[in-house]
N, CA and C atoms as an extended XYZ file, in Angstrom:
324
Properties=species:S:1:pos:R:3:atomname:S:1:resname:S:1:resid:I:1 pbc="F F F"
N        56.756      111.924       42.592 N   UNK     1
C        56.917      110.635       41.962 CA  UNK     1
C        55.994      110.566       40.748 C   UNK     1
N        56.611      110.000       39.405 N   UNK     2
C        55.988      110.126       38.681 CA  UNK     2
C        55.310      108.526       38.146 C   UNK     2
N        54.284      108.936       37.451 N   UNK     3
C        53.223      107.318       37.087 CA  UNK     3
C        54.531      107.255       36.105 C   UNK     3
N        54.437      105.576       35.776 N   UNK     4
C        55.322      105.436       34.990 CA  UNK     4
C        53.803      105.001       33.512 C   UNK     4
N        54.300      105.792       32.379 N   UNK     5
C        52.969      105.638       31.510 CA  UNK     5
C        52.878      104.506       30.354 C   UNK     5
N        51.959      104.114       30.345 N   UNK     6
C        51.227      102.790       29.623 CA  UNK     6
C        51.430      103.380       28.414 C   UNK     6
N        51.982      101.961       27.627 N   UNK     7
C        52.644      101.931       26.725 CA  UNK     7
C        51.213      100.835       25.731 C   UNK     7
N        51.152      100.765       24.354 N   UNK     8
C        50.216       99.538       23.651 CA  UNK     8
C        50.644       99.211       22.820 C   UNK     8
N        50.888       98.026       22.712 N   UNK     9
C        51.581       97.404       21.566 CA  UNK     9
C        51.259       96.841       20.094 C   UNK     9
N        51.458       96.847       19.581 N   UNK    10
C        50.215       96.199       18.193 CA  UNK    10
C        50.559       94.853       18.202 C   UNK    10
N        49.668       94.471       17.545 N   UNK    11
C        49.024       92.805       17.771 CA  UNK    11
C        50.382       92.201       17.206 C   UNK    11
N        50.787       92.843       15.496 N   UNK    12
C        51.853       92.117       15.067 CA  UNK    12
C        53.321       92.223       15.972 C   UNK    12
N        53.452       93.146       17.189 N   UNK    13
C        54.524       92.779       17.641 CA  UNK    13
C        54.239       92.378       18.609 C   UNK    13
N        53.215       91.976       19.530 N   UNK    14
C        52.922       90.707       20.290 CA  UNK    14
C        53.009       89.726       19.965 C   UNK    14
N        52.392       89.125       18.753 N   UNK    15
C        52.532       87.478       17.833 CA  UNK    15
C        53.891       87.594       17.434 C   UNK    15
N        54.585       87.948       17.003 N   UNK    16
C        55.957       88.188       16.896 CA  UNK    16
C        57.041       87.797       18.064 C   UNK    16
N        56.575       88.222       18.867 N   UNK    17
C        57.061       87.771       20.273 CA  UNK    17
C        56.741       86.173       20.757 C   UNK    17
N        55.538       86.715       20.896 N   UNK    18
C        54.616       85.537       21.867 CA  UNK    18
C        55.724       83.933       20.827 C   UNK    18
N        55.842       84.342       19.072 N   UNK    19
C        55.839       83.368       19.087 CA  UNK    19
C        57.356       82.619       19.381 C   UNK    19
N        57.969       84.110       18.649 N   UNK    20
C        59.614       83.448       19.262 CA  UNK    20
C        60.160       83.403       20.559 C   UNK    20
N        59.020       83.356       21.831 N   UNK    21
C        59.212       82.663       23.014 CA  UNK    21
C        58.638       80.944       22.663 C   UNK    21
N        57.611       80.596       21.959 N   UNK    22
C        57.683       79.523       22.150 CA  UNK    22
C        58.480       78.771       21.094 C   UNK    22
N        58.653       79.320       20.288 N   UNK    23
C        60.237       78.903       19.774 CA  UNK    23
C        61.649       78.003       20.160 C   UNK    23
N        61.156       78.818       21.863 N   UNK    24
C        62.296       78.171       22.810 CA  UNK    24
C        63.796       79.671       23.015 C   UNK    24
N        63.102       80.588       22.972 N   UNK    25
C        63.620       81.825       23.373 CA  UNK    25
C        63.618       82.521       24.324 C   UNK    25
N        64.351       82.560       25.474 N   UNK    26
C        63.875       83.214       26.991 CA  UNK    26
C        62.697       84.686       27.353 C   UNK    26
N        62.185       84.652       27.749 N   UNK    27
C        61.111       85.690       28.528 CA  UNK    27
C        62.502       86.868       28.601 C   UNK    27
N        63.391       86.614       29.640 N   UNK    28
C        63.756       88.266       29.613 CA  UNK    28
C        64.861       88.569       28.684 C   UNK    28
N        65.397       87.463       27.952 N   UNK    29
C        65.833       88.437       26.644 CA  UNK    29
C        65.381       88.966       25.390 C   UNK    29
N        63.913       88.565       25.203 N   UNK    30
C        62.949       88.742       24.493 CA  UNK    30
C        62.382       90.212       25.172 C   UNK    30
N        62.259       90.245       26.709 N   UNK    31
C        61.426       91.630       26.921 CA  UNK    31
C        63.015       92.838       27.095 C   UNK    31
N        64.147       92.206       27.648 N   UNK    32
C        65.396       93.083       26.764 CA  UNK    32
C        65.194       93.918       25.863 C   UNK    32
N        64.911       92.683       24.252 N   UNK    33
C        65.510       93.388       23.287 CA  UNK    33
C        64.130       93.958       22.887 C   UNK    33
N        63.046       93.814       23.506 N   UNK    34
C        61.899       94.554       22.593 CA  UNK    34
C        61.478       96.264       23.270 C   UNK    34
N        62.338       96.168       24.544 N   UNK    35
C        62.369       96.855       25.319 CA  UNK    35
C        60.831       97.267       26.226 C   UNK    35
N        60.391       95.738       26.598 N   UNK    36
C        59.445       95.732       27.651 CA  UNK    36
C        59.759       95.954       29.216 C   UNK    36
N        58.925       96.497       29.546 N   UNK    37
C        59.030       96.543       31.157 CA  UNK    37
C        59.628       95.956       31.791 C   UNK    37
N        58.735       94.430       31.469 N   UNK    38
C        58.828       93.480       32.518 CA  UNK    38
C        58.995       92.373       31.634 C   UNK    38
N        59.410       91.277       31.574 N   UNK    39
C        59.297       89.377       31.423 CA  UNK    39
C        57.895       89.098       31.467 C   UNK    39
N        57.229       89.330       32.727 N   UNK    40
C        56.220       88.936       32.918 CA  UNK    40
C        54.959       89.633       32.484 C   UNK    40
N        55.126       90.724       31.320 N   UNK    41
C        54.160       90.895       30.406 CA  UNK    41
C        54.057       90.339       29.362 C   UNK    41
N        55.555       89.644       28.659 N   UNK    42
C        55.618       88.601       27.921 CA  UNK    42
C        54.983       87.200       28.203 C   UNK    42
N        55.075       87.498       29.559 N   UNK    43
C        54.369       85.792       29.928 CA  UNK    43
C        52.818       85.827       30.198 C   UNK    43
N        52.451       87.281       30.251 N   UNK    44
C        51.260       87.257       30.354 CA  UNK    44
C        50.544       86.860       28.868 C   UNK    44
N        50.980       87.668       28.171 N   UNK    45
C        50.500       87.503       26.241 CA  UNK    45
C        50.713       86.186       26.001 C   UNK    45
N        51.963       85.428       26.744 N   UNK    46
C        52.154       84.048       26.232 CA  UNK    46
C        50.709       82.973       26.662 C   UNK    46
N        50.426       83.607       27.944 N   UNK    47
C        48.814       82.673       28.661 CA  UNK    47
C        47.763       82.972       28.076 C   UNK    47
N        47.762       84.315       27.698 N   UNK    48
C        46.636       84.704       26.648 CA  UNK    48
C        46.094       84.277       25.658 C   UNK    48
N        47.720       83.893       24.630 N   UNK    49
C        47.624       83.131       23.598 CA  UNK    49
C        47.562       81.950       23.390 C   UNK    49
N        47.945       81.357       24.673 N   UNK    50
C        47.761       79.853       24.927 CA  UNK    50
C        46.258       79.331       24.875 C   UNK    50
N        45.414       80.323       26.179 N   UNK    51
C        44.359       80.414       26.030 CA  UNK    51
C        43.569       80.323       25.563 C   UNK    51
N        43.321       81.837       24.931 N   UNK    52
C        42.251       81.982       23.803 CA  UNK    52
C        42.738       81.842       22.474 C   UNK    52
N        43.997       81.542       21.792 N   UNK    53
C        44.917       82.104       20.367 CA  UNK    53
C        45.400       83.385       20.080 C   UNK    53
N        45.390       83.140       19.174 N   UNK    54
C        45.927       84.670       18.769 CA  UNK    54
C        45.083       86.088       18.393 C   UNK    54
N        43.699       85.805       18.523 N   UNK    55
C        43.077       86.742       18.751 CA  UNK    55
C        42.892       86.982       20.134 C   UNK    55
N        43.573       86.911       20.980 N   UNK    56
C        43.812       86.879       22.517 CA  UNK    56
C        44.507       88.532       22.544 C   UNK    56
N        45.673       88.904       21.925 N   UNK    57
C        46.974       89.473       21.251 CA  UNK    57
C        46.358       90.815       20.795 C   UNK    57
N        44.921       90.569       20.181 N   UNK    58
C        44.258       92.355       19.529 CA  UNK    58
C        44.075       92.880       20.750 C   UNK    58
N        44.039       94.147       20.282 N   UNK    59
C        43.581       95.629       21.324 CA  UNK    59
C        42.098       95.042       21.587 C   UNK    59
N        41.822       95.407       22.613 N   UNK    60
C        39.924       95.226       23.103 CA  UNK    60
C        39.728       96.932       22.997 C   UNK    60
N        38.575       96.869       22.531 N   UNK    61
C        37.610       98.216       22.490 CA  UNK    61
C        37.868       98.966       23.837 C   UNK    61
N        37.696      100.192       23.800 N   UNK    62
C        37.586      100.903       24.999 CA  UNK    62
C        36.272      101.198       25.134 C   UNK    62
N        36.022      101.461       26.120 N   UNK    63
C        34.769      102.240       26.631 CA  UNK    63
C        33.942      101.180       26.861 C   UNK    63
N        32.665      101.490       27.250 N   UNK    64
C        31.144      100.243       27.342 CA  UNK    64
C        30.769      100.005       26.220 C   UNK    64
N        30.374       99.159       25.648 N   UNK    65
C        29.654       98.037       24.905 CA  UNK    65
C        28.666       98.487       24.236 C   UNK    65
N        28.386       98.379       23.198 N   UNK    66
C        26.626       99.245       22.503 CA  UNK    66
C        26.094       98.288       22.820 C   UNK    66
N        24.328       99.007       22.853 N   UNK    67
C        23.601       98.243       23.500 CA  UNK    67
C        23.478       97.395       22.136 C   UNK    67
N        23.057       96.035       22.345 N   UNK    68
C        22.187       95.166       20.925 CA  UNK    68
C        21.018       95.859       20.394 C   UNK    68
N        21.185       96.313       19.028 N   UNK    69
C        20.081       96.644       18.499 CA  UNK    69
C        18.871       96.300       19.019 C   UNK    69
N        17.619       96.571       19.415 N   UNK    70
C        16.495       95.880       19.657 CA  UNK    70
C        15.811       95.104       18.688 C   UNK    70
N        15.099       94.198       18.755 N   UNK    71
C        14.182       93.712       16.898 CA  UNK    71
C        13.134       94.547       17.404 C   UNK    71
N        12.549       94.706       15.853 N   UNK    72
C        11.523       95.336       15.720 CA  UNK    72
C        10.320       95.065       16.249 C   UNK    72
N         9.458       95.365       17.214 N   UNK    73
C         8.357       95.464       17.663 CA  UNK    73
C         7.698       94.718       17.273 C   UNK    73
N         7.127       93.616       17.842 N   UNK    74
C         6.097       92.334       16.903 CA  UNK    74
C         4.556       92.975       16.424 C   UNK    74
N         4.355       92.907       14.785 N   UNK    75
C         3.201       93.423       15.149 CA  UNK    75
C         2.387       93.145       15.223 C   UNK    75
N         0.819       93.687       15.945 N   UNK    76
C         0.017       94.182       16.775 CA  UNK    76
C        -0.935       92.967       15.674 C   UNK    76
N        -1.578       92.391       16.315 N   UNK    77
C        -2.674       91.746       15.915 CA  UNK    77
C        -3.769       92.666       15.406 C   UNK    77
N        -4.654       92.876       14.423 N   UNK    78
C        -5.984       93.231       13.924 CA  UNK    78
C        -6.668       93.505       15.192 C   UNK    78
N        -7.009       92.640       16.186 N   UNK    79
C        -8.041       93.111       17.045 CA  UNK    79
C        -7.315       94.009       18.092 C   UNK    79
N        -5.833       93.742       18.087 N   UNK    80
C        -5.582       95.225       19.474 CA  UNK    80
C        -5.292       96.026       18.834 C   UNK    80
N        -5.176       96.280       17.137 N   UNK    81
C        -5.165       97.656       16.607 CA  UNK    81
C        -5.944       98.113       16.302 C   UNK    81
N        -7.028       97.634       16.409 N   UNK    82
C        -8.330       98.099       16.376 CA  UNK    82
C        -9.007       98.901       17.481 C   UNK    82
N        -8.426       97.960       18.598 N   UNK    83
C        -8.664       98.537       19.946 CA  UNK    83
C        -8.044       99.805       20.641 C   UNK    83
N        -6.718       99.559       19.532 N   UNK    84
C        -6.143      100.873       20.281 CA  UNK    84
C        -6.980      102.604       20.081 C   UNK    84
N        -7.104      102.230       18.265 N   UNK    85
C        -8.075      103.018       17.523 CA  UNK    85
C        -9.062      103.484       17.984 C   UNK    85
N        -9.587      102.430       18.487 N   UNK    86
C       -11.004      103.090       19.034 CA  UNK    86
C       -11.017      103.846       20.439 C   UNK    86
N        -9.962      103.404       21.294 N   UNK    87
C        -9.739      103.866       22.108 CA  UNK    87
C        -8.812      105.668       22.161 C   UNK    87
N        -8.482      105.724       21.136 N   UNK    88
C        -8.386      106.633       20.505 CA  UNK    88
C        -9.303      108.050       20.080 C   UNK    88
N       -10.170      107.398       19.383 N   UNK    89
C       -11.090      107.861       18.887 CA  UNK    89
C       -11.842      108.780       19.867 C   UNK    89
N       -12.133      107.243       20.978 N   UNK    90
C       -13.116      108.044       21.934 CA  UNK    90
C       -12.675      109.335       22.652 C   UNK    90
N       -11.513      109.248       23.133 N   UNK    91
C       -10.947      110.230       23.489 CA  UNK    91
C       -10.823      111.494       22.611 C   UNK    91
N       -10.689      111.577       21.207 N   UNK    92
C       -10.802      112.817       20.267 CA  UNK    92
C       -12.120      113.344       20.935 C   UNK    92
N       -13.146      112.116       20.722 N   UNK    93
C       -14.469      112.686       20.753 CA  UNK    93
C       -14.822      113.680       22.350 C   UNK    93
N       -14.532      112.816       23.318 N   UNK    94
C       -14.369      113.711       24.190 CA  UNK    94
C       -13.585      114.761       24.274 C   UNK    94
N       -12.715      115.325       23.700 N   UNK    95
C       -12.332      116.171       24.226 CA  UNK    95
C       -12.686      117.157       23.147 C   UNK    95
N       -12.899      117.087       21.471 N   UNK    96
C       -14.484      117.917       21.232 CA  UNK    96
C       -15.395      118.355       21.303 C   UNK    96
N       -16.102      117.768       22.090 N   UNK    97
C       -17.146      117.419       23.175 CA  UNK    97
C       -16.954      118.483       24.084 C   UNK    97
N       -16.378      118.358       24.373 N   UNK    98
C       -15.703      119.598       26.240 CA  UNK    98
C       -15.269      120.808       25.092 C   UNK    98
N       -14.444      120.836       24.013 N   UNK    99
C       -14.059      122.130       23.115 CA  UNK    99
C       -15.416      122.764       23.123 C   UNK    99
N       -16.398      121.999       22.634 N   UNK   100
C       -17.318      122.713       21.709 CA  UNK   100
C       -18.303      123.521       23.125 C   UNK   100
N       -18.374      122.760       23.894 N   UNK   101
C       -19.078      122.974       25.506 CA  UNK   101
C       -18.480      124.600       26.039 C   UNK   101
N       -17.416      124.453       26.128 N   UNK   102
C       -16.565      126.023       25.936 CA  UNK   102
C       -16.879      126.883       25.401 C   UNK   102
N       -16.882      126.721       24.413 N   UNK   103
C       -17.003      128.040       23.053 CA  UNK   103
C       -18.517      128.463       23.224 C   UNK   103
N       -19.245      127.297       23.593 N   UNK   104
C       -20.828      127.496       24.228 CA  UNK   104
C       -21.256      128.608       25.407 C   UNK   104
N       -20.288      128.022       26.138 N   UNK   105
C       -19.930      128.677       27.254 CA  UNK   105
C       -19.602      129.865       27.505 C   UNK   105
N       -18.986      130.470       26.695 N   UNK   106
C       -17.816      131.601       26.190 CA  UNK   106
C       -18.913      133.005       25.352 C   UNK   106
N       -19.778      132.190       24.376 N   UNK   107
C       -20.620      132.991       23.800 CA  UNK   107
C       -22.110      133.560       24.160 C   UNK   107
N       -22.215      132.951       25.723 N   UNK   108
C       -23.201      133.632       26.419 CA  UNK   108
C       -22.811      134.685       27.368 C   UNK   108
C-alpha cells in the first residue's frame, strides 16, 4: 500500500479559491475543478482565512525556529572591570612565581 504524497499549494491558488468559495461557490466543485483531494481541505483554508486572513494561506517555514539574537552583554561597570583585572593579574603573578621556582629548581 502506497502513502498517498503531499501535495503544496501556493498562496495565490489558495486565495483564489478560498475566495471564490466565499463568493457563494460550493466546497466540492471548487476542490473538483482544482483537483484537490478532499472539500474539506478547502474548508480548512476557508477557517484559516476566516481566522487569521490571508496571511493564514502562506507556506510556514520548515524546520525549528532561530534562536533570537541575544543583546549585547551589558557593560561591566569600572569597579568589576577592574576587579576582574586584578584578579587576573594575580594569577599571572602566581604562576611566574611557581615558573621561575622551577627553572630554580631545575638548575641545581
Amino acid at each position: 500500500m502506497t502513502k498517498p504524497t503531499k501535495h503544496s499549494y501556493s498562496y495565490e491558488f489558495k486565495l483564489a479559491l478560498v475566495e471564490r468559495f466565499l463568493a457563494g461557490e460550493t466546497a466540492p466543485d471548487l476542490a473538483v475543478e482544482a483537483g484537490l483531494s478532499s472539500p474539506a481541505l478547502l474548508q480548512k483554508w476557508v477557517r484559516a482565512y476566516r481566522g487569521e486572513g490571508a496571511d493564514a494561506l502562506r507556506p510556514k517555514p520548515k524546520g525549528r525556529p532561530r534562536k533570537p539574537t541575544s543583546p549585547p552583554p551589558a557593560e561591566l561597570s569600572e569597579l568589576e572591570r577592574l576587579r576582574r583585572e586584578n584578579e587576573r593579574l594575580r594569577a599571572e603573578v602566581a604562576y611566574l612565581g611557581k615558573l621561575r621556582a622551577l627553572r630554580a629548581q631545575k638548575q641545581r
